[in-house]
XYZ file of C-alpha atoms in Angstrom:
179
model
C -37.465 -102.909 -7.339
C -38.655 -100.059 -9.602
C -35.576 -100.507 -11.799
C -36.408 -104.220 -12.154
C -39.999 -103.444 -13.188
C -38.823 -100.910 -15.776
C -36.375 -103.450 -17.189
C -39.150 -106.064 -17.376
C -41.480 -103.630 -19.214
C -38.673 -102.771 -21.616
C -38.107 -106.432 -22.410
C -41.824 -106.964 -23.037
C -41.939 -104.138 -25.559
C -39.302 -104.826 -28.166
C -39.640 -102.080 -30.720
C -38.110 -101.751 -34.160
C -37.700 -97.979 -34.559
C -36.895 -95.892 -37.606
C -35.566 -92.446 -38.339
C -39.124 -91.236 -39.009
C -40.093 -92.343 -35.469
C -42.549 -94.971 -36.701
C -42.315 -98.514 -35.428
C -43.505 -102.074 -35.375
C -43.854 -103.063 -31.715
C -43.650 -106.649 -30.506
C -45.321 -106.675 -27.095
C -44.188 -110.235 -26.444
C -40.504 -111.171 -26.918
C -41.431 -114.607 -28.269
C -43.155 -112.986 -31.254
C -39.906 -111.345 -32.351
C -37.956 -114.522 -31.623
C -40.306 -116.643 -33.760
C -39.927 -114.567 -36.911
C -38.012 -116.158 -39.798
C -34.293 -115.357 -39.488
C -34.082 -113.093 -42.525
C -36.939 -110.919 -41.316
C -35.911 -110.339 -37.719
C -32.933 -108.342 -39.020
C -34.679 -106.903 -42.089
C -37.406 -105.271 -39.982
C -34.817 -102.774 -38.791
C -34.575 -101.511 -42.393
C -38.316 -101.336 -43.121
C -39.752 -97.841 -43.621
C -43.372 -97.406 -42.579
C -45.724 -94.429 -42.286
C -47.538 -95.475 -39.084
C -46.749 -97.231 -35.820
C -48.181 -100.700 -35.206
C -48.400 -103.391 -32.587
C -47.968 -106.924 -33.912
C -51.236 -108.722 -33.145
C -50.751 -112.164 -31.672
C -54.486 -112.900 -31.659
C -54.341 -115.279 -34.628
C -52.386 -118.478 -35.008
C -50.064 -118.221 -36.827
C -49.295 -114.573 -36.073
C -47.397 -114.226 -39.386
C -47.512 -115.771 -42.853
C -44.438 -116.271 -45.024
C -44.473 -116.977 -48.774
C -43.443 -115.442 -52.073
C -46.586 -113.322 -52.465
C -45.341 -111.155 -55.353
C -43.606 -113.864 -57.399
C -40.097 -112.364 -57.372
C -38.458 -115.506 -55.966
C -37.953 -114.069 -52.446
C -39.984 -114.865 -49.353
C -42.303 -112.101 -48.130
C -43.808 -111.627 -44.674
C -47.394 -110.796 -43.675
C -48.116 -109.640 -40.123
C -51.504 -108.961 -38.574
C -51.053 -105.500 -37.024
C -52.970 -103.020 -34.884
C -52.643 -99.294 -35.613
C -51.335 -97.720 -32.375
C -53.480 -94.579 -32.797
C -56.833 -96.002 -33.951
C -56.745 -99.644 -32.742
C -57.826 -100.700 -36.237
C -56.558 -104.096 -37.353
C -54.998 -104.908 -40.711
C -52.312 -106.803 -42.550
C -48.838 -105.414 -43.183
C -47.062 -107.219 -46.023
C -43.298 -106.751 -46.332
C -41.629 -107.849 -49.570
C -38.447 -109.770 -48.809
C -36.318 -108.532 -51.705
C -37.106 -104.804 -51.574
C -38.578 -104.426 -48.055
C -41.479 -102.508 -49.646
C -44.527 -102.462 -47.396
C -48.204 -102.790 -48.273
C -50.854 -101.970 -45.662
C -54.268 -103.586 -46.022
C -56.798 -102.380 -43.450
C -55.547 -100.809 -40.180
C -57.059 -97.489 -41.287
C -56.469 -97.992 -45.032
C -59.407 -99.262 -47.093
C -58.719 -102.388 -49.071
C -61.184 -104.462 -51.052
C -64.369 -105.513 -49.301
C -62.437 -105.863 -46.051
C -62.715 -102.158 -45.308
C -60.258 -100.284 -43.113
C -60.575 -102.445 -39.991
C -60.021 -106.218 -40.099
C -61.404 -106.974 -36.616
C -63.752 -109.372 -38.425
C -60.797 -111.500 -39.642
C -60.607 -114.621 -37.472
C -58.968 -116.930 -40.028
C -56.010 -116.373 -42.318
C -53.830 -118.850 -44.146
C -51.884 -119.377 -47.325
C -53.782 -120.313 -50.479
C -51.464 -122.169 -52.862
C -54.049 -123.114 -55.474
C -53.465 -122.104 -59.076
C -57.175 -121.482 -59.691
C -59.920 -119.753 -57.727
C -63.572 -118.907 -58.268
C -64.155 -115.161 -58.140
C -67.680 -114.146 -57.151
C -69.202 -111.561 -59.481
C -71.945 -109.151 -58.452
C -74.760 -107.274 -60.183
C -74.899 -103.469 -60.130
C -77.163 -103.520 -57.048
C -74.725 -105.771 -55.129
C -76.469 -109.129 -55.499
C -74.378 -112.179 -56.346
C -74.476 -112.765 -60.084
C -72.220 -115.756 -60.658
C -68.634 -116.864 -60.287
C -65.825 -117.100 -62.758
C -62.748 -119.289 -62.647
C -59.538 -117.262 -62.583
C -55.891 -118.308 -62.763
C -53.644 -117.185 -59.930
C -49.998 -116.442 -60.665
C -48.881 -116.207 -57.034
C -49.547 -117.628 -53.595
C -52.460 -115.759 -52.017
C -53.590 -114.988 -48.481
C -57.003 -116.409 -47.641
C -58.940 -114.330 -45.079
C -62.323 -115.026 -43.497
C -64.587 -114.689 -40.509
C -64.918 -117.843 -38.460
C -67.066 -120.265 -40.481
C -67.631 -117.504 -43.059
C -66.949 -117.064 -46.746
C -63.296 -116.673 -47.618
C -61.628 -114.014 -49.702
C -58.215 -113.980 -51.318
C -55.571 -111.293 -51.259
C -53.284 -111.788 -54.241
C -50.510 -109.836 -55.966
C -51.616 -108.992 -59.502
C -50.189 -106.478 -62.003
C -47.957 -104.735 -59.442
C -50.462 -104.398 -56.597
C -52.542 -106.412 -54.149
C -56.049 -107.334 -55.250
C -59.083 -108.493 -53.241
C -60.907 -111.506 -54.685
C -64.265 -112.401 -53.164
C -64.563 -116.200 -53.383
C -67.605 -117.023 -51.289
C -71.277 -116.220 -51.001
């Protein structure tokens, strides 16, 4: 019986491990099985600096698009840092397998280092967006129309103002688009 329980626990925690002992852990087998085909194998090659659980608290639990404009599909996963329980987004570029951590202990834009507030995320395919500008004391000044070169990730609280995460000039940028 004990052997059966251990086997069951092992199957529930499918872990992609690396030589530096860091991992992305899928606590539900169906999460791993629902990844796009190219990424389920590619994750074994990804090098990361921390260990994460894949967070299945949002639907969908991953986003797939060409975020950096190189012609290859990239993957975004909502993750939970195993040490701090802080939530963030891990973006993996499909061509190079480079990783970019937003939140989950790393400050990024106005989202901070913990994205527990993020209840909505989706792809933004628009070519234009309105970027909110602020005065020196933090009050909203106005908005300016900006051209987007790549597909962005739209993030928001439930029924709250949205923000965009977009690849620009070799890095991810936070664009505040709401009030």
